[in-house]
Tab-separated table of C-alpha atoms in Angstrom:
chain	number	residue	atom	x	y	z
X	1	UNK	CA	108.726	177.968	38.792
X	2	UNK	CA	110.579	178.614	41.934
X	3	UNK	CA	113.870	179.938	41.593
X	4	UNK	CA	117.202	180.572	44.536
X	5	UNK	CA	116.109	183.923	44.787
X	6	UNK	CA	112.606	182.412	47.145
X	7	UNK	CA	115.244	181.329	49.853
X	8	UNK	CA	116.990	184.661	50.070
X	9	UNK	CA	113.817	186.375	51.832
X	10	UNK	CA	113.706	186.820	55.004
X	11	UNK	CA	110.493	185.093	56.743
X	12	UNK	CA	109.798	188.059	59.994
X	13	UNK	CA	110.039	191.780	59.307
X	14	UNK	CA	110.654	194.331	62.229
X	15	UNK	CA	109.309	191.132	65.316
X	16	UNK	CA	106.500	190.257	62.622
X	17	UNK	CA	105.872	187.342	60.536
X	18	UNK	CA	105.301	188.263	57.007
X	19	UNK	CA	102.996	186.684	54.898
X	20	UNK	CA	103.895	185.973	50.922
X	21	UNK	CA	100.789	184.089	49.689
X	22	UNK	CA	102.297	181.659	46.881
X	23	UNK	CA	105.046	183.688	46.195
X	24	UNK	CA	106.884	180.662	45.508
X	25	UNK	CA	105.157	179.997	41.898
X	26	UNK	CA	106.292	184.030	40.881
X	27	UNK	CA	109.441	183.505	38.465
X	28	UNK	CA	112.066	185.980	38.215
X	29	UNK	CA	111.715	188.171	35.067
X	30	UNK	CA	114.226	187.883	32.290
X	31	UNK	CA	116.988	190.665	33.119
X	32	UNK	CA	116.471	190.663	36.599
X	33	UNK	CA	119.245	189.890	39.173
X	34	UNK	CA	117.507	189.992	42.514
X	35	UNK	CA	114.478	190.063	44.511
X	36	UNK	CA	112.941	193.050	46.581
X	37	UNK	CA	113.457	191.789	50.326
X	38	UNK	CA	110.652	193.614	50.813
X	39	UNK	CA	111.051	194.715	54.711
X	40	UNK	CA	107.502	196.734	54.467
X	41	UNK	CA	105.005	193.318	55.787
X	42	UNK	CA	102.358	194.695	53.132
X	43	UNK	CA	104.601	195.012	50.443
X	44	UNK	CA	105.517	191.254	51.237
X	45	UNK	CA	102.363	190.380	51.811
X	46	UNK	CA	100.647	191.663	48.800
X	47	UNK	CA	103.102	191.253	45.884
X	48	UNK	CA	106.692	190.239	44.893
X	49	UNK	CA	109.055	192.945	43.112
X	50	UNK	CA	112.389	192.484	41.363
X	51	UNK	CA	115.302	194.801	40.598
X	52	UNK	CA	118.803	195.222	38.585
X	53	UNK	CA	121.204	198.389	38.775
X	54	UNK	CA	122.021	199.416	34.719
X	55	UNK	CA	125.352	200.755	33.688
X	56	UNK	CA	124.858	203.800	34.504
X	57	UNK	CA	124.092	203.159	38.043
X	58	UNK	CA	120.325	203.455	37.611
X	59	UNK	CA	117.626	201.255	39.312
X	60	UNK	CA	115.051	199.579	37.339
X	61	UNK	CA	112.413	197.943	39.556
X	62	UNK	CA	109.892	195.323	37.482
X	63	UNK	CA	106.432	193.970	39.280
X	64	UNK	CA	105.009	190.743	37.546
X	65	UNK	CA	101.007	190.452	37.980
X	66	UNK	CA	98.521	188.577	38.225
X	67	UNK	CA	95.183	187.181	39.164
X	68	UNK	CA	95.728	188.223	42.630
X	69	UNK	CA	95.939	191.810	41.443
X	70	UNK	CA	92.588	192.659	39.299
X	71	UNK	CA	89.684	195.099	40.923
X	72	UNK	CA	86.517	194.526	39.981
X	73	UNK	CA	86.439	195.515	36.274
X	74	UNK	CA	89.132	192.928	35.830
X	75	UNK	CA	91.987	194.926	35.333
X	76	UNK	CA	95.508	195.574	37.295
X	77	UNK	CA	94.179	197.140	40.728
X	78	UNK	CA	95.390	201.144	40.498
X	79	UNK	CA	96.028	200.457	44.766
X	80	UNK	CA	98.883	198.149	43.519
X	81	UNK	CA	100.159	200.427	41.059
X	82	UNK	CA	100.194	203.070	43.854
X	83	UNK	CA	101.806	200.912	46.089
X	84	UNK	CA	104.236	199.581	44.152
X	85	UNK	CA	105.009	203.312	43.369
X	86	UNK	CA	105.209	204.168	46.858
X	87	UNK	CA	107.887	201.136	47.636
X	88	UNK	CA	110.151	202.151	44.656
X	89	UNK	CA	110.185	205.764	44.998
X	90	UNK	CA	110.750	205.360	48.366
X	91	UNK	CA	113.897	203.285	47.588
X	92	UNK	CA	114.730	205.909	45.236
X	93	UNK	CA	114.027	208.848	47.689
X	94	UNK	CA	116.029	207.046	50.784
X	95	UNK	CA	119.131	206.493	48.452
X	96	UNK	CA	118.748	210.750	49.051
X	97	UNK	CA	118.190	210.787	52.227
X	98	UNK	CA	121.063	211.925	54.460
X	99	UNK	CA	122.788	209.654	56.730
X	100	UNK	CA	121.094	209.109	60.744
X	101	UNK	CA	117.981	210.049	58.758
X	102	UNK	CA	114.362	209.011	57.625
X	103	UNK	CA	111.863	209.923	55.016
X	104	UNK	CA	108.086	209.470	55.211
X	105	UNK	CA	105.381	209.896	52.097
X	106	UNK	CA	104.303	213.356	52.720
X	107	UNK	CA	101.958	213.486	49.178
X	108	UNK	CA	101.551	211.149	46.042
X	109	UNK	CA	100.005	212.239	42.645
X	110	UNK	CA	98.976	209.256	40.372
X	111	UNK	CA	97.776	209.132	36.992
X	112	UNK	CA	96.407	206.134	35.245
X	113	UNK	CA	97.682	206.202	31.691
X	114	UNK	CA	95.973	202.590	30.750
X	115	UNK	CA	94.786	199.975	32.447
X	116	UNK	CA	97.166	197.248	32.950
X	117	UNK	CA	96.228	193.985	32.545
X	118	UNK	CA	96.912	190.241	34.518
X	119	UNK	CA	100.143	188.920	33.455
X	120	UNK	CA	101.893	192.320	32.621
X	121	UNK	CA	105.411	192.991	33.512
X	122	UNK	CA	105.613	196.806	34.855
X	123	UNK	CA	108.583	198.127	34.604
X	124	UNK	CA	110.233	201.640	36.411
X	125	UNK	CA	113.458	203.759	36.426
X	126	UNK	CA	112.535	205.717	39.180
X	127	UNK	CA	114.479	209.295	39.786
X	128	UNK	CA	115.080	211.699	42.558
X	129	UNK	CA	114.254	215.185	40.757
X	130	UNK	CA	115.367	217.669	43.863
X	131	UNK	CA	116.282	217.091	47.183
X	132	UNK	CA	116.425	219.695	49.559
X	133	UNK	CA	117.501	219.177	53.135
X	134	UNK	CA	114.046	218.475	54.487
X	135	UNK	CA	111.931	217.291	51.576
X	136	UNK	CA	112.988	214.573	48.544
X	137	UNK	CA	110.831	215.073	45.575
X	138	UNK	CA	111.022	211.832	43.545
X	139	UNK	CA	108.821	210.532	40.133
X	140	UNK	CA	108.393	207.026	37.862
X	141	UNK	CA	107.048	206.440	34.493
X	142	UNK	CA	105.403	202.796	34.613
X	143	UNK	CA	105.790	200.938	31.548
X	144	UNK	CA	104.702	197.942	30.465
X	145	UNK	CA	106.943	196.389	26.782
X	146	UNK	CA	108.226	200.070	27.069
X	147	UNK	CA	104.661	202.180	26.986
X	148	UNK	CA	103.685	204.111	29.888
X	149	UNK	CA	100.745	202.802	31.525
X	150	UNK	CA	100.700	204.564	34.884
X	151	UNK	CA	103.245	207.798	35.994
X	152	UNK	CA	103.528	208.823	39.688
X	153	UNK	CA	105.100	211.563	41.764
X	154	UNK	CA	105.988	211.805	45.560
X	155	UNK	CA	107.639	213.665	48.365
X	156	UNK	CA	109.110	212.815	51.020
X	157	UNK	CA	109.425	214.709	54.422
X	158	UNK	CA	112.891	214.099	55.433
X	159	UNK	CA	112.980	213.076	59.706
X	160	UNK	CA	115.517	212.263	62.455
X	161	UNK	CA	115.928	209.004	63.115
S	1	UNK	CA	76.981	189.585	53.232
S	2	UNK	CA	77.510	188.371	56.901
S	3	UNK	CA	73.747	188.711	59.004
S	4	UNK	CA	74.299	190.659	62.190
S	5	UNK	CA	76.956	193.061	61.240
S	6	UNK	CA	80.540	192.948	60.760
S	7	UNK	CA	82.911	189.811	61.281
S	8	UNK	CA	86.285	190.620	60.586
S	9	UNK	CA	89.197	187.977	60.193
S	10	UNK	CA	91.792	188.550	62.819
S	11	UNK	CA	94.055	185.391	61.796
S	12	UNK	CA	92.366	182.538	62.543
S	13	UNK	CA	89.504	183.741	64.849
S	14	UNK	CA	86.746	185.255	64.255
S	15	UNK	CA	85.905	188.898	66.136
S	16	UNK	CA	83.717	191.894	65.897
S	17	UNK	CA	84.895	194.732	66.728
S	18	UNK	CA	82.390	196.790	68.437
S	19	UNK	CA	82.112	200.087	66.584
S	20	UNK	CA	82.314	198.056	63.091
S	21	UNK	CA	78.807	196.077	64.246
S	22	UNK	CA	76.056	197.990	62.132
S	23	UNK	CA	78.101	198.350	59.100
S	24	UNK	CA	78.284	195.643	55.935
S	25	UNK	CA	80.951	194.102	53.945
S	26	UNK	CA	81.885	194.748	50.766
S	27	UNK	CA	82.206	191.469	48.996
S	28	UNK	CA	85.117	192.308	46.516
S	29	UNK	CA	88.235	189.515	44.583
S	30	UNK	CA	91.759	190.451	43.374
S	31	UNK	CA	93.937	192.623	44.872
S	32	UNK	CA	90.854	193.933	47.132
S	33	UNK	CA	91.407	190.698	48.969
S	34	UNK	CA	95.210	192.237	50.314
S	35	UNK	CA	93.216	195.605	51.622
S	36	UNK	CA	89.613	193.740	52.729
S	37	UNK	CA	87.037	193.485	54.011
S	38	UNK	CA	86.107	197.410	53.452
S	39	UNK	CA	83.109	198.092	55.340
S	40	UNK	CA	80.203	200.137	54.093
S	41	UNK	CA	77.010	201.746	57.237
S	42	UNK	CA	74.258	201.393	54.761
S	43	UNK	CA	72.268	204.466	56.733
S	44	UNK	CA	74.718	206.552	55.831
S	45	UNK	CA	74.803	208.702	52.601
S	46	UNK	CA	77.848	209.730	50.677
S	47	UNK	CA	80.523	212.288	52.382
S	48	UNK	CA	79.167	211.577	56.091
S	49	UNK	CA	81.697	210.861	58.337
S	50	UNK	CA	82.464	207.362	59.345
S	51	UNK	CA	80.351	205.638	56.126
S	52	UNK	CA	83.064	203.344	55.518
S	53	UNK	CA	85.230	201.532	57.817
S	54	UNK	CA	88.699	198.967	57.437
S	55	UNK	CA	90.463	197.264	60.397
S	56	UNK	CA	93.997	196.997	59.317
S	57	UNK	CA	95.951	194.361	60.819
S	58	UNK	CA	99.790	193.866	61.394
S	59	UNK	CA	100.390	192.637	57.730
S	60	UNK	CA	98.814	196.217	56.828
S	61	UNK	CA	102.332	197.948	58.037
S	62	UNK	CA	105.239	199.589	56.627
S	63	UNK	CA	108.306	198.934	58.023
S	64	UNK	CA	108.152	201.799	60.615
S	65	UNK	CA	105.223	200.236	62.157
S	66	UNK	CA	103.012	202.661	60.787
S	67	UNK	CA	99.976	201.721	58.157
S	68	UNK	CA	101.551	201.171	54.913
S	69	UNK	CA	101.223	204.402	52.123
S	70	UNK	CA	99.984	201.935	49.401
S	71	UNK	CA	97.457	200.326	51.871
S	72	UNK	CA	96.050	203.839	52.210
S	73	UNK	CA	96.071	205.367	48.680
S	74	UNK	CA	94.109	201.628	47.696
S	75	UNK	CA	91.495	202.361	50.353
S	76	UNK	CA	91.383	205.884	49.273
S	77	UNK	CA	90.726	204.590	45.567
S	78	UNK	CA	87.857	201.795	46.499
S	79	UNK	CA	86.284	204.526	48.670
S	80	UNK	CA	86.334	207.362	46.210
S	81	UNK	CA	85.768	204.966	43.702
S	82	UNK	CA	82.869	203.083	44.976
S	83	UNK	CA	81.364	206.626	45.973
S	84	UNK	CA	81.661	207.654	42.009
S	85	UNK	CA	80.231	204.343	41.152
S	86	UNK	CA	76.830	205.336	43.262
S	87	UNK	CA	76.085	207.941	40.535
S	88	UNK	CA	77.517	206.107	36.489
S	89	UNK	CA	73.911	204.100	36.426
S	90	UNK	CA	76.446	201.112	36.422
S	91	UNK	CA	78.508	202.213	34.323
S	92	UNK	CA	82.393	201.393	34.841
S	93	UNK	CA	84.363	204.495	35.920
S	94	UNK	CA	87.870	204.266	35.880
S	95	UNK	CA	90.635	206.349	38.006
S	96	UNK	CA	92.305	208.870	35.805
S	97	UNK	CA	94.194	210.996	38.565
S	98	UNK	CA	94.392	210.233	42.440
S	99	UNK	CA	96.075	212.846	44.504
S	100	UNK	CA	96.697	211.965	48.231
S	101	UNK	CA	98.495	213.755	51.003
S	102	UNK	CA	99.693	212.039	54.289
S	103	UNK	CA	98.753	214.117	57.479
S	104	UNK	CA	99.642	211.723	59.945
S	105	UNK	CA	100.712	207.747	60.444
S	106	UNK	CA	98.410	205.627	61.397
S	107	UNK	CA	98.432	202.419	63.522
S	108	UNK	CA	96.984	198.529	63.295
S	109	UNK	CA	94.171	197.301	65.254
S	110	UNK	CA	92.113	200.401	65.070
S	111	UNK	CA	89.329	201.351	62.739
S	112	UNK	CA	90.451	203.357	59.631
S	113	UNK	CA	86.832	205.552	58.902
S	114	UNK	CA	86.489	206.724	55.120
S	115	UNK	CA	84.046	208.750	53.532
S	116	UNK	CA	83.778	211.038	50.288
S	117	UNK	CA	81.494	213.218	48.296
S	118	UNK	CA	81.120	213.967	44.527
S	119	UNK	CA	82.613	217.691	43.658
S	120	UNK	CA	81.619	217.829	39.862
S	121	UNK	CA	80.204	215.707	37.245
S	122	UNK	CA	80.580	216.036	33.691
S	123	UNK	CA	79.235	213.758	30.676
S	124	UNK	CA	82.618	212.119	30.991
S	125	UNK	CA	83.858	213.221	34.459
S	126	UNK	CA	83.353	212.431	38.383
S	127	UNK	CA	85.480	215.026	40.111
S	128	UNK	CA	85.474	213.228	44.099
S	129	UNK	CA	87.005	214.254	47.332
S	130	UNK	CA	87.040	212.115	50.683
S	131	UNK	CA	89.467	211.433	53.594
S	132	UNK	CA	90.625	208.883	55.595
S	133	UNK	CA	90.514	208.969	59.908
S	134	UNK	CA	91.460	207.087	62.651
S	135	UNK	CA	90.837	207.846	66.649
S	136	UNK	CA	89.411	211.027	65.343
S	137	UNK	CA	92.294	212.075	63.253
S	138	UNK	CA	92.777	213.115	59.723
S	139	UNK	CA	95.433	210.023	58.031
S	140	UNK	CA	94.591	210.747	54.335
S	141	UNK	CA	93.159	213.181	52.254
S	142	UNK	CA	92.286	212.680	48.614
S	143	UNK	CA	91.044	214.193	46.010
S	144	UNK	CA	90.318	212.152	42.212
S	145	UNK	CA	89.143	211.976	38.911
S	146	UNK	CA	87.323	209.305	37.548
S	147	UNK	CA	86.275	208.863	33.296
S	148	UNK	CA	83.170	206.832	32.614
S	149	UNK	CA	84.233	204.601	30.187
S	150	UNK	CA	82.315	204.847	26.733
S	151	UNK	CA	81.322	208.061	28.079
């Protein structure tokens, strides 16, 4: 199930080694042209995410799950939801972000729509909805075979480098 | 559950760390495995500081070498979440709304303390509120609603 996209990752992130438990047997959804590099070492370590830019220069990020991801009722873990939304917001938030500049997660407000189950595909367009010169507000709809499942909002303190 | 406290993987050896020794794991599969073991001081009772405990590790960052946002917000849900759980007569509650603000970054190595408290309950609802510490200083705080299912 491996594809060329596994080799394109980089194996150390910021002097540590990250860890991708069997993220070898993760296939690369239908649609998708490239794989997260996933700099973050608990993004790495804890999932795989893919991406594609749409003709109208929008980003659409897509998380396959499974097994790994359940809690304990045996359904898609809301911490990954949340974390996934924090990675892809934040990619959406720093394409704001002015240059010689950071941005941290100052607040997030999820809601849990559904529970998602092992083996979905979720699915996000995420957009910047005001940036200011020292805060980015950003939100995603989650969906999974186009219904929303999960909806988040963040913002984003904008720093010096 | 380990006898004589907590033992906490630090890559391939074994260590306690010494203000984690009178608390228990909490034995949980899935994606809990990524953000485990979370630690629970059985004499403590819910909202008391320092009732739950987590000893991120270098995986746990973001890229800025701080604790990763997503690590956080998932202990902030199995905290808050296993809190609400103490009080559904085992019942499955699931997270309708978490809200979480970052106060500060927080660092590997060191013990993240949890702890929350019940605000409201309704036939349906568990309105909860904790936060999240480390060195004596406020990380996280949340605030959630949980719907008993069936309810």
């Amino acid at each position: 199930m491996s594809g060329d996209w596994l080799s394109t990752l980089p194996d150390t992130a910021h002097g540590l080694k990250v860890q991708r438990p069997a993220v070898s047997d993760i296939a690369m959804p239908a649609g998708y042209s490239e794989a997260l590099p996933l700099v973050d070492p608990f993004e790495a370590y804890s999932f795989q995410s893919f991406r594609r830019t749409n003709a109208d220069g929008s980003v659409t990020y897509a998380l396959p799950t499974d097994a790994r991801h359940d809690n304990s009722a045996g359904v898609i873990h809301g911490g990954l939801l949340m974390t996934f939304a924090d990675s892809v917001l934040g990619y959406c938030a720093w394409s704001a972000c002015p240059p010689n500049s950071l941005c941290v997660t100052v607040s997030q407000s999820s809601s849990f729509l559904r529970a998602g189950r092992v083996g979905d595909l979720i699915e996000v367009t995420p957009v910047v909805t005001r940036a200011t010169r020292t805060m980015i507000f950003t939100r995603g709809e989650f969906l999974v075979a186009g219904e929303p499942i999960f909806q988040a909002a963040s913002i984003w303190k904008v720093t010096g480098k | 559950m380990a006898a004589g406290g907590a033992r906490l993987m630090t890559g391939r050896n074994m260590t306690l760390h010494p203000d984690l020794s009178s608390l228990e794991p909490i034995g949980m599969g899935g994606f809990n495995a990524y953000v485990g073991p979370l630690l629970r001081d059985p004499a403590k009772q819910p909202g008391e500081e320092k009732r739950f405990a987590f000893l991120p590790e270098a995986k746990h960052l973001n890229g800025g070498g701080n604790l990763h946002g997503g690590l956080l917000m998932t202990l902030a849900d199995n905290v808050l979440g296993l809190t609400v759980h103490e009080q559904t007569e085992g019942r499955i509650a699931s997270t309708v709304t978490l809200n979480t603000d970052f106060l500060a970054g927080g660092v590997a190595g060191e013990p993240v303390w949890g702890r929350a408290a019940i605000t409201r309950r309704t036939r349906s609802l568990i309105f909860v509120a904790g936060d999240l510490s480390q060195g004596g200083k406020l990380l996280l705080t949340a605030t959630g609603i949980w719907k008993i299912i069936g309810a």
